[in-house]
Coordinates of C-alpha atoms in Angstrom, one line a residue:
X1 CA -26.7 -12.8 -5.2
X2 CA -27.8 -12.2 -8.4
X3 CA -30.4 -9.9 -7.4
X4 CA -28.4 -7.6 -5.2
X5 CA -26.0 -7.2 -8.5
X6 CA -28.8 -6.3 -10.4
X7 CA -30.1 -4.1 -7.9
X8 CA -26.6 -2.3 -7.6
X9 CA -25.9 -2.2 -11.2
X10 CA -29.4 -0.4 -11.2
X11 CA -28.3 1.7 -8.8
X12 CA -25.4 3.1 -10.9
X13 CA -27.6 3.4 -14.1
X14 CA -30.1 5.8 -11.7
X15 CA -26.8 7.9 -10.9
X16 CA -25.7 8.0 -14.1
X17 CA -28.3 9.4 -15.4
X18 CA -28.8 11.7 -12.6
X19 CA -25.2 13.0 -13.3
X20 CA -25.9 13.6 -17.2
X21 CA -28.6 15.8 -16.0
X22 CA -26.2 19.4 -16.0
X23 CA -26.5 23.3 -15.5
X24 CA -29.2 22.7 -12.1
X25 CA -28.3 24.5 -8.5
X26 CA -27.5 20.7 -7.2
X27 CA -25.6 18.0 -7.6
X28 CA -26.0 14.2 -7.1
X29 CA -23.7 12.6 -4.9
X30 CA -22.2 8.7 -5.5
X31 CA -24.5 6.1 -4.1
X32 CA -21.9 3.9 -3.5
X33 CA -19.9 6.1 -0.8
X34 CA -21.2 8.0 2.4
X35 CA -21.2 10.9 1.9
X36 CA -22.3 14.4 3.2
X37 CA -23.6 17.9 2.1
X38 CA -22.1 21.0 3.6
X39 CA -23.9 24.5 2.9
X40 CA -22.2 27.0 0.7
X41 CA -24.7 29.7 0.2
X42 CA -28.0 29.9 -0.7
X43 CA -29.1 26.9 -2.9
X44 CA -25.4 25.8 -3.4
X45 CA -24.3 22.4 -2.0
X46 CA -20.9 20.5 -2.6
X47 CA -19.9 17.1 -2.7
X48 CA -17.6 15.3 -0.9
X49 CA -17.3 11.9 -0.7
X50 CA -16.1 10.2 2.4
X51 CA -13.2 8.3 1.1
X52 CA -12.6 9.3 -2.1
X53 CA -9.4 7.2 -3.2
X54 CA -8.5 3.4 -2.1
X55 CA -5.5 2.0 -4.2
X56 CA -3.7 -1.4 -3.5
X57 CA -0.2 -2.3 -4.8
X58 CA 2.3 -4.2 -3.7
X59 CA 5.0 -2.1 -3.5
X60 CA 4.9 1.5 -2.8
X61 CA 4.9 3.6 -5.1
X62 CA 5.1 6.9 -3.6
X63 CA 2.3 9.4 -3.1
X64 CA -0.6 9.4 -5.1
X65 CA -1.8 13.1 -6.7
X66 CA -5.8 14.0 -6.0
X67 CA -7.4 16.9 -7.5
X68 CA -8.5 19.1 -4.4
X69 CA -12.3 19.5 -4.9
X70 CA -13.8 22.9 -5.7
X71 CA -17.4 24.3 -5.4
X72 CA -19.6 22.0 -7.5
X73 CA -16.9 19.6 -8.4
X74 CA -17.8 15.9 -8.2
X75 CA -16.4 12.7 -7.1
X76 CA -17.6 9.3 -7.8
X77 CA -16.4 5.9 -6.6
X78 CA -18.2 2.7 -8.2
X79 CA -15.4 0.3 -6.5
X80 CA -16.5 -3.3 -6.3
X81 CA -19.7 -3.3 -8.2
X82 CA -19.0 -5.6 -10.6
X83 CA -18.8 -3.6 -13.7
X84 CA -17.4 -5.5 -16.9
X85 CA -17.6 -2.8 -19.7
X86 CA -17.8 0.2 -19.9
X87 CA -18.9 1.8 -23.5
X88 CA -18.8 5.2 -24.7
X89 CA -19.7 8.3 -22.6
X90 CA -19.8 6.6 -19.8
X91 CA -20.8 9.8 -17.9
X92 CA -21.6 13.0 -19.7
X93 CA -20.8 15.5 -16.7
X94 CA -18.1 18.2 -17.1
X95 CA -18.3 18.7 -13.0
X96 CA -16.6 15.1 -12.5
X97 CA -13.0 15.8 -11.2
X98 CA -12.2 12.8 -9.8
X99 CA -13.8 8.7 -11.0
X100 CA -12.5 5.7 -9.1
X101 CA -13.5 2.1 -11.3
X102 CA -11.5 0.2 -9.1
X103 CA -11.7 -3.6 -8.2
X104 CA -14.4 -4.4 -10.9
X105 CA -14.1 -7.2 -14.0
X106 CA -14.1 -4.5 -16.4
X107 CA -12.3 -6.0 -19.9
X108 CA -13.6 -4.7 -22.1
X109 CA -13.5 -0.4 -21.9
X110 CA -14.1 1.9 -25.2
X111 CA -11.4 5.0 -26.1
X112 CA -14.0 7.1 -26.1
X113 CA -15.6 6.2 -22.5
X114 CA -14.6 9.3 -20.6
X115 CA -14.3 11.8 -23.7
X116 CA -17.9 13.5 -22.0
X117 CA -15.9 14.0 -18.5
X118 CA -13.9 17.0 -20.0
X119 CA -12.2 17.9 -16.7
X120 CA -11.3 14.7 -15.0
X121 CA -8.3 15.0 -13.4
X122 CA -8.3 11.6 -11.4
X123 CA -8.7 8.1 -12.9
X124 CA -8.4 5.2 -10.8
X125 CA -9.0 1.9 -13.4
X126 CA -6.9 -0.8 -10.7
X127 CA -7.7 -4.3 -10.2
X128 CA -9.6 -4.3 -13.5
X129 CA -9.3 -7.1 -16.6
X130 CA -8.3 -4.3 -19.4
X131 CA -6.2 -5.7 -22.3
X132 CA -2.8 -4.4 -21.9
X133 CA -2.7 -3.0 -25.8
X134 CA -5.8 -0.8 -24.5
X135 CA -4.4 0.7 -21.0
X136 CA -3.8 4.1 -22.7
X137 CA -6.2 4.4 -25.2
X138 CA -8.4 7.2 -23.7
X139 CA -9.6 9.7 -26.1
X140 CA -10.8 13.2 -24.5
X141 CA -9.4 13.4 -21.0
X142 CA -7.5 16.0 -21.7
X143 CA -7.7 17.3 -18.6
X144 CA -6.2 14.2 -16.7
X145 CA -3.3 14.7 -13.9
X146 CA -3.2 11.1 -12.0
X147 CA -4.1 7.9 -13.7
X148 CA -4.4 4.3 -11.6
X149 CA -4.2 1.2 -13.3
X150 CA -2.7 -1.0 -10.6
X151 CA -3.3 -4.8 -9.9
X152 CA -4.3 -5.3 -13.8
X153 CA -5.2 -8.7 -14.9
X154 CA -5.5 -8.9 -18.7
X155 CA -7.8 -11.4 -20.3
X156 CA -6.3 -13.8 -22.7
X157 CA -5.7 -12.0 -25.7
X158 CA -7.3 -14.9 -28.0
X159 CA -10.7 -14.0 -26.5
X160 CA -9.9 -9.7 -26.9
X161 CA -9.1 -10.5 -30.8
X162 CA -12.4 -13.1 -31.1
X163 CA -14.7 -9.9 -29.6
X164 CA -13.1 -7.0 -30.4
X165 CA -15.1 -3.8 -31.8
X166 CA -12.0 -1.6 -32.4
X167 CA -8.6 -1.8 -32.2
X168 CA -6.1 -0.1 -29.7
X169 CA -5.3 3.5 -29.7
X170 CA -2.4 5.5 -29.2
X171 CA -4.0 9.2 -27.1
X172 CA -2.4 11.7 -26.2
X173 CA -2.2 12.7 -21.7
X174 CA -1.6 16.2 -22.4
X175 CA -1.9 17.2 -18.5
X176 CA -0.7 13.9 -17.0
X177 CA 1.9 14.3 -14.3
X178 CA 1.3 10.6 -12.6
X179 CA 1.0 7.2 -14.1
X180 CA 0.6 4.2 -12.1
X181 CA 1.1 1.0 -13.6
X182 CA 2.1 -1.7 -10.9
X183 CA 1.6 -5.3 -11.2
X184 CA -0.2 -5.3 -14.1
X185 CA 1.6 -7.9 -16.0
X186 CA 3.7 -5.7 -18.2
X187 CA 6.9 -6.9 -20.2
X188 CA 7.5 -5.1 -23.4
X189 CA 5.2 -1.8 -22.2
X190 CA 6.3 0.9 -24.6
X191 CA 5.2 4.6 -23.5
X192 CA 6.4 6.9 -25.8
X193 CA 7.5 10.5 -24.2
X194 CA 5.3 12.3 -27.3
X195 CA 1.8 10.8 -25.4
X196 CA 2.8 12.4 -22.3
X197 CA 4.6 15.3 -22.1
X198 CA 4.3 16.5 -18.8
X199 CA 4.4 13.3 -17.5
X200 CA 6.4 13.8 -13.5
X201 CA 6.1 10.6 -11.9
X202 CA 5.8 6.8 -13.4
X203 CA 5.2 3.6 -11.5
X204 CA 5.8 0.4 -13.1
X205 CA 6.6 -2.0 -10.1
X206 CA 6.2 -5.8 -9.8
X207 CA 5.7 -6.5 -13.4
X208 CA 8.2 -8.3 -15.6
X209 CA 9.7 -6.0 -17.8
X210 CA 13.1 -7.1 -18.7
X211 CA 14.6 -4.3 -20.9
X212 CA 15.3 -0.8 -19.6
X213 CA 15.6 0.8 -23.0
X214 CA 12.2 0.4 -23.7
X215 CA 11.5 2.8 -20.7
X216 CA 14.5 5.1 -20.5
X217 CA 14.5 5.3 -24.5
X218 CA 10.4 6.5 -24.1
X219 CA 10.3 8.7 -20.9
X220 CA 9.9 12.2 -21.6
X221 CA 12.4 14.5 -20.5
X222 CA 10.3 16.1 -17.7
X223 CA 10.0 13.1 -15.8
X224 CA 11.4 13.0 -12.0
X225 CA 10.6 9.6 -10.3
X226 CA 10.7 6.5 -11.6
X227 CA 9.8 3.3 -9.8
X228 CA 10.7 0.0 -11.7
X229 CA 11.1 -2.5 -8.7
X230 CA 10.2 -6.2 -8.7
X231 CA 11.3 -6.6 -12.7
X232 CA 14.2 -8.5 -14.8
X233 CA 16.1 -5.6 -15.5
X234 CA 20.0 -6.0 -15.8
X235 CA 21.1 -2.9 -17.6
X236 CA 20.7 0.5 -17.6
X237 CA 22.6 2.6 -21.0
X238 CA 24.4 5.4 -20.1
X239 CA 23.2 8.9 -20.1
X240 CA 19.5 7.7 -19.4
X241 CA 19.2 9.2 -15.5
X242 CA 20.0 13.4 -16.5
X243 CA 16.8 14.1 -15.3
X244 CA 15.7 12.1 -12.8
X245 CA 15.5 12.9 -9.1
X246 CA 14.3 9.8 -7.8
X247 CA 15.0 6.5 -8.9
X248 CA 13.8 2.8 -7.1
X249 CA 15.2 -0.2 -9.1
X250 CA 14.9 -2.6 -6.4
X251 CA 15.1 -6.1 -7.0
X252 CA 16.6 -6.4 -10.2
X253 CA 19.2 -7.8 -11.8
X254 CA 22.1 -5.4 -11.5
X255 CA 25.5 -6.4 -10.6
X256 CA 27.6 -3.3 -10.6
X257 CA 27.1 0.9 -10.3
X258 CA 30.2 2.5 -12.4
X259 CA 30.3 6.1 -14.0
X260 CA 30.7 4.9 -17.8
X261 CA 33.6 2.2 -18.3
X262 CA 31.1 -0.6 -17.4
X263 CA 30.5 -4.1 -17.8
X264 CA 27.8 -6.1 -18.4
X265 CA 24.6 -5.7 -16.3
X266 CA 25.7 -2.8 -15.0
X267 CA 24.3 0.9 -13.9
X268 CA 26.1 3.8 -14.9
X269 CA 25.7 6.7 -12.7
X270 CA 27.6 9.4 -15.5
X271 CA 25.0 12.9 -16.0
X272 CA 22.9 11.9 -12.7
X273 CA 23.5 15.2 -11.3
X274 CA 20.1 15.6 -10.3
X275 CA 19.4 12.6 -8.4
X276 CA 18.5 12.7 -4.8
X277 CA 17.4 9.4 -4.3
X278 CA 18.8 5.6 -5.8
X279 CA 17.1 2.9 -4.3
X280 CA 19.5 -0.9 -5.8
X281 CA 18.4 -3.2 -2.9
X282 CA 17.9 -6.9 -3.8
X283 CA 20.0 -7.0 -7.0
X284 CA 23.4 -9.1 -7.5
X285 CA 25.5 -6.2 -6.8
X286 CA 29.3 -7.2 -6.3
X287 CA 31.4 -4.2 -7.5
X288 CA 30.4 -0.4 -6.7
X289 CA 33.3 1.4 -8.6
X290 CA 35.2 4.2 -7.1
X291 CA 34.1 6.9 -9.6
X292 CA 30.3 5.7 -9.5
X293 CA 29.4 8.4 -8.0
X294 CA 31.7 11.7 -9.5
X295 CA 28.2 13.2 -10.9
X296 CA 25.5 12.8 -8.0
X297 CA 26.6 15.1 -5.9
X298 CA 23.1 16.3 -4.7
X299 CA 22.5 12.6 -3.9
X300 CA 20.9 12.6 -0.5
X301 CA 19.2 8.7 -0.2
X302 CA 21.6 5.6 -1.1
X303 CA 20.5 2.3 -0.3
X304 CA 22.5 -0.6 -1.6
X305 CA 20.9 -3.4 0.9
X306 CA 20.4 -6.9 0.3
X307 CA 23.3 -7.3 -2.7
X308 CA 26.9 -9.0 -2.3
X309 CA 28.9 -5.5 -1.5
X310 CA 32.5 -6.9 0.2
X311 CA 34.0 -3.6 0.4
X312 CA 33.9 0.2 -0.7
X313 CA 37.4 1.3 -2.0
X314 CA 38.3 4.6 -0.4
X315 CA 37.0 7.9 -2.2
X316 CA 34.1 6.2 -4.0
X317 CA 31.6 8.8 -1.2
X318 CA 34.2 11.9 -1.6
X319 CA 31.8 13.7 -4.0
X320 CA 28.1 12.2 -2.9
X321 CA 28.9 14.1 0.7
X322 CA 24.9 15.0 0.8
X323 CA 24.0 11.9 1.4
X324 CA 21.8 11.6 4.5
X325 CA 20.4 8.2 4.9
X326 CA 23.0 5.1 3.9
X327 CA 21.9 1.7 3.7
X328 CA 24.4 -0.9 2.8
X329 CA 22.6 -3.7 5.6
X330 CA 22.7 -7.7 4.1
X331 CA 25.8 -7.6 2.5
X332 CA 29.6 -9.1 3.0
X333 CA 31.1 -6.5 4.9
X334 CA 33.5 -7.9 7.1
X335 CA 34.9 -4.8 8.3
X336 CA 33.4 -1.2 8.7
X337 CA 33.5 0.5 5.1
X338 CA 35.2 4.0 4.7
X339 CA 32.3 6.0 4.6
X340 CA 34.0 9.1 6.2
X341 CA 33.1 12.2 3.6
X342 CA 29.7 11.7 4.4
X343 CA 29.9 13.9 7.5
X344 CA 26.0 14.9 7.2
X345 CA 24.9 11.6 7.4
X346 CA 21.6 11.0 9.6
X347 CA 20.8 7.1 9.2
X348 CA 23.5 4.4 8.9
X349 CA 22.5 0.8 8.3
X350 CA 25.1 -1.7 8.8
X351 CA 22.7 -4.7 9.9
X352 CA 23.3 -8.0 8.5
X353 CA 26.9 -8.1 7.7
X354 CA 29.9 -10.1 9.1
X355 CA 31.6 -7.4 11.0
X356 CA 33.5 -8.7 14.1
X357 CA 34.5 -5.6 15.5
X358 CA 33.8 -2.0 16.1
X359 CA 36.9 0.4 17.4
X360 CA 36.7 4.0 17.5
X361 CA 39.4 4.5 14.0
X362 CA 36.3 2.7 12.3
X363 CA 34.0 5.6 12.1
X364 CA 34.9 9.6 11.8
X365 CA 33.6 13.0 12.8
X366 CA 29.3 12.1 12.2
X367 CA 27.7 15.4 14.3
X368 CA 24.6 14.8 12.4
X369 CA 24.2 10.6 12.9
X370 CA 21.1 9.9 14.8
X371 CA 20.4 6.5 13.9
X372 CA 23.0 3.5 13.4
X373 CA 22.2 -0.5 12.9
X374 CA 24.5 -2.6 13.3
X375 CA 22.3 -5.5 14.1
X376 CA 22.7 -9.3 12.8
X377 CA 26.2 -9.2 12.7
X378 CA 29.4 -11.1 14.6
X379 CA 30.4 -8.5 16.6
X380 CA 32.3 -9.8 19.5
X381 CA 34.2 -6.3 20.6
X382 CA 33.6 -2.6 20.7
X383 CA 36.6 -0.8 21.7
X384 CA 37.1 2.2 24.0
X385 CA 35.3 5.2 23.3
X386 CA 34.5 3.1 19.5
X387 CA 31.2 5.7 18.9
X388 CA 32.5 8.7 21.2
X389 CA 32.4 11.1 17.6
X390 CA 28.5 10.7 17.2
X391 CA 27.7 13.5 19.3
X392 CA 23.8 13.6 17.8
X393 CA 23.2 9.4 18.3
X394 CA 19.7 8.9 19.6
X395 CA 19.2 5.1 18.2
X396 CA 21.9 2.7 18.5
X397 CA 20.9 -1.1 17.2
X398 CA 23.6 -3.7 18.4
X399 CA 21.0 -6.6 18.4
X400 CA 22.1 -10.5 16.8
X401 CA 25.7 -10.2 17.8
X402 CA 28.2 -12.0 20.1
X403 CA 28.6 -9.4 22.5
X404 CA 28.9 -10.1 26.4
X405 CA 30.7 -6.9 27.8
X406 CA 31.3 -3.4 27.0
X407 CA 34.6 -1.5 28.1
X408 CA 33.9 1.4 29.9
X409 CA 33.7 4.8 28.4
X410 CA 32.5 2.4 25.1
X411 CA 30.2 5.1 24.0
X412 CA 30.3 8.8 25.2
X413 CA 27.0 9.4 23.3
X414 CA 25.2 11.8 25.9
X415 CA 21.8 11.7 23.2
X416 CA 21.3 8.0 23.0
X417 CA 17.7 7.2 23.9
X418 CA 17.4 3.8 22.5
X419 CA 19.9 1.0 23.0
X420 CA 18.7 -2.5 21.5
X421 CA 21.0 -5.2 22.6
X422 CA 18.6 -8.3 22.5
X423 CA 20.1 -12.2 21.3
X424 CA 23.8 -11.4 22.5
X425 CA 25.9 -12.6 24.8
X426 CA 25.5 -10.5 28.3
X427 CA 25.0 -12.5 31.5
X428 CA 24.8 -9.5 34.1
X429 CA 23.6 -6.2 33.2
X430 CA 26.8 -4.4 34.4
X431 CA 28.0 -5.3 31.6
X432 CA 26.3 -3.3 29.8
X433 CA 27.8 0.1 31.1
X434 CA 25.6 2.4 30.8
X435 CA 26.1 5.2 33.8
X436 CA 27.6 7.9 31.1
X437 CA 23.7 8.0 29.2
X438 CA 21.8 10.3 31.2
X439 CA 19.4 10.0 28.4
X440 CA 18.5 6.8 27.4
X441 CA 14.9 5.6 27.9
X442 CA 15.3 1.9 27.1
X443 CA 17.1 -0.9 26.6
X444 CA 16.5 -4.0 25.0
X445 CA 18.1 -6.8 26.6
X446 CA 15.7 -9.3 24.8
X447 CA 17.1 -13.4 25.1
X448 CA 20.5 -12.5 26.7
X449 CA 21.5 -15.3 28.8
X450 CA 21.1 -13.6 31.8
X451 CA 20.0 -15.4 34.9
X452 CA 19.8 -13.0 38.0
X453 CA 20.6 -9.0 38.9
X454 CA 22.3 -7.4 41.5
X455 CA 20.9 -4.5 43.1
X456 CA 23.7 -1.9 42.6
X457 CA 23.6 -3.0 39.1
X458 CA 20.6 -0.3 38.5
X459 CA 21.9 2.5 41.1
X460 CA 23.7 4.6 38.4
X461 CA 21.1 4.4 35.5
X462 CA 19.0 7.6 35.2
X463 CA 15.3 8.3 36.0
X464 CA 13.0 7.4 33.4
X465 CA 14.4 4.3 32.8
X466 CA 13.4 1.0 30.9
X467 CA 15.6 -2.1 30.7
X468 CA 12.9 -4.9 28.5
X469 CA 14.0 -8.2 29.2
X470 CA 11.5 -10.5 27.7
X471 CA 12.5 -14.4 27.2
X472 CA 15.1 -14.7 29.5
X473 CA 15.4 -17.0 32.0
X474 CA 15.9 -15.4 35.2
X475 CA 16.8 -18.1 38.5
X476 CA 14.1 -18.0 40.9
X477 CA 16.1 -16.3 44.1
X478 CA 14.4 -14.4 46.8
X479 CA 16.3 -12.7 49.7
X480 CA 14.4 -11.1 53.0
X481 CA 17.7 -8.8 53.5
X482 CA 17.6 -6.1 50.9
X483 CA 21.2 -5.0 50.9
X484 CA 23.6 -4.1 47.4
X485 CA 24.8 -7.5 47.6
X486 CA 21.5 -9.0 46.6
X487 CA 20.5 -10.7 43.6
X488 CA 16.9 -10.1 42.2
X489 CA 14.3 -11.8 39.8

């Protein structure tokens, strides 16, 4: 073991020093990737290596921004090689674009290590050891766009003090447009807007930070996206989301959106005018007040899943009317919420709820739904013609409800191609009714109680057709006269 380390760690140091050597017609590629040469002209190679980024978080956290290599840039990867430190000039290259560290036992990391890469743009540091005082204390990248430093586990900061050559330092990221900083055990993480002032997109997911105001009060005003799920936050100070397009707070401690007269543990939605998407599922949501949303009216993702929602006063969507995709599934709906000014709506998820009954009054004039859940709930009726207005429905989800019959004409919803229907109530499948959906490709009649078919049962569905009927019990009858009156296995 201890001699393929050595041998690896030997490895590097040849590379490294291979890379310092600058100004020749060639260039070195990473010894630790496969890689591949492709002619550019006469004595001119480039570099590419074969996987060039590998990140791992726990959430997600959105797209992750890679320099596009050029003619003789350079990408290295020393993933999983056991580095621990990592001193000054590390590499003295200006060709190095993009440097993934990832998945070492580095702890100890000098400011000044990548000062000689002047124009790294991509810095992957995740699933290191580095003392949280010293994540941003990197002198010289001033060329720096994307920086990783996911799945951090900081030593004990007894043992930083007891070897510690410097203390931390405050740089300055005057190109950085992404920071990731998931699960990295951060509580009272301070990033001040002057260090990063082009800074676009921040990360800070499953860590334990408990206090908005020491992000919100920080963030510089260009940022867009902002990911703080998995934390202890339970309040958000007014005026803080002007900017933002995206935000995800999921899994937090939030018990009520407002506009500005707010309680305690609250998030007011007054000067969002620019958001597009709000992410709240899994907080302790029990009021969503009917002016919330008077300012997001370019809001065009809402998911409020997972909280304990009972109802949604009428005209709290009359100025959000962009939204497209609506989640409100796991909460204590008993009946369909008034959701009728969202008439561009594409997704609707209702699953989890209590609603007992779906009638045609419930929903309005949706041209543009083409997905609806309503799973998990206690449906026992749907009413004549109850989803005849969605004229664009191609996925309807009716599964974990009480359901044994339909009433014909129950859905004039000539689109539908899926039709998911498993754990009710159906004993025959003409109960279903399903002659009007020339369309649909399957159905999922998945642990319905039913026990035999009848032939005639299948003479009106269209060609094409899949009915998936797994764990059911069918009885085991066989007839030698194949006539309509039949029942089948």
């Amino acid at each position: 073991m201890e001699i393929g380390r050595t041998f690896t760690v030997f490895i590097i140091l040849i590379t490294v020093c291979l890379v310092k050597t600058r100004e020749r017609n060639y260039i070195i590629p990473n010894p630790t990737a496969k890689t591949h040469f492709k002619e550019q002209s006469l004595n001119t190679v480039s570099f590419k290596s074969a996987k060039i980024i590998e990140t791992s978080t726990i959430s997600s956290p959105g797209p992750i921004s890679t320099p596009r290599p050029q003619l003789y840039d350079i990408i290295l990867r020393f993933s999983e090689v056991g580095l621990r430190k990592i001193g000054p000039d590390f590499i003295i290259s200006q060709k190095i674009i993009s440097l993934s560290l990832d998945n070492n036992e580095i702890s100890n990391i000098s400011p000044l290590a990548f000062r000689s890469m002047r124009n790294l743009r991509y810095l992957n540091l995740s699933g290191n050891k580095i003392p949280t005082e010293r994540l941003l204390s990197l002198e010289g990248v001033t060329e720096l766009q994307t920086l990783i430093i996911n799945n951090n586990n900081p030593i004990n900061p007894i043992k930083i003090e007891k070897h510690s050559n410097y203390s931390a330092v405050e740089c300055v990221f005057e190109k950085l447009e992404y920071l990731h900083l998931c699960n990295s055990q951060l509580k009272n993480f301070k990033i001040h807007h002057q260090m990063m002032p082009l800074l676009t997109h921040l990360y800070l997911s499953n860590n334990s930070i408990e206090s908005a105001d020491i992000i919100f009060n920080n963030i510089p005003a260009t940022l867009r996206t902002l990911y703080l799920d998995n934390n202890l936050i339970d309040q958000v100070e007014q005026n803080k989301l002007r900017n933002l397009l995206e935000l995800v707070m999921n899994n937090n401690y939030i018990t009520e959106v407002c506009f500005d007269k707010c309680q305690k543990k609250s998030i007011p939605l007054r000067g969002a005018n620019k958001l597009k998407k709000l992410s709240l599922s899994k907080n302790q949501i029990s009021k969503v007040l009917v002016d919330a949303f008077t300012d997001t009216e370019k809001l065009e993702y809402l998911d409020l899943s997972g909280n304990n929602i009972t109802e949604i006063i009428n005209g709290t969507f009359n100025n959000p009317v962009w939204i497209k995709i609506l989640s409100l599934a796991d909460n204590k709906f008993i009946t369909i919420p008034n959701i009728c000014p969202l008439k561009y709506l594409t997704s609707l998820d209702l699953s989890g709820n209590r609603i007992n009954a779906v009638h045609a009054n419930n929903f309005c004039n949706f041209a543009y739904l083409e997905r609806l859940y309503l799973a998990n709930n206690s449906i026992t009726t749907i009413g004549h013609q109850a989803f005849s207005n969605f004229r664009s429905l191609k996925n309807l989800d009716l599964s974990g409800n009480q359901l044994s019959q339909f009433p014909p004409q129950w859905a004039n919803v000539w689109r539908l191609e899926e039709l998911h229907l498993e754990r009710n109530k159906f004993e025959e499948l003409s109960d279903v009714t399903l002659g009007t959906m020339k369309k649909l490709k399957n159905v999922y009649l998945d642990e319905n109680p039913m026990i035999h078919f009848k032939a005639e049962s299948f003479k009106s569905l269209s060609a094409n057709f899949t009915v998936h009927l797994k764990n059911i019990l069918i009885e085991k009858t066989y007839e030698d006269n194949y006539d309509d009156s039949n029942d089948y296995d």
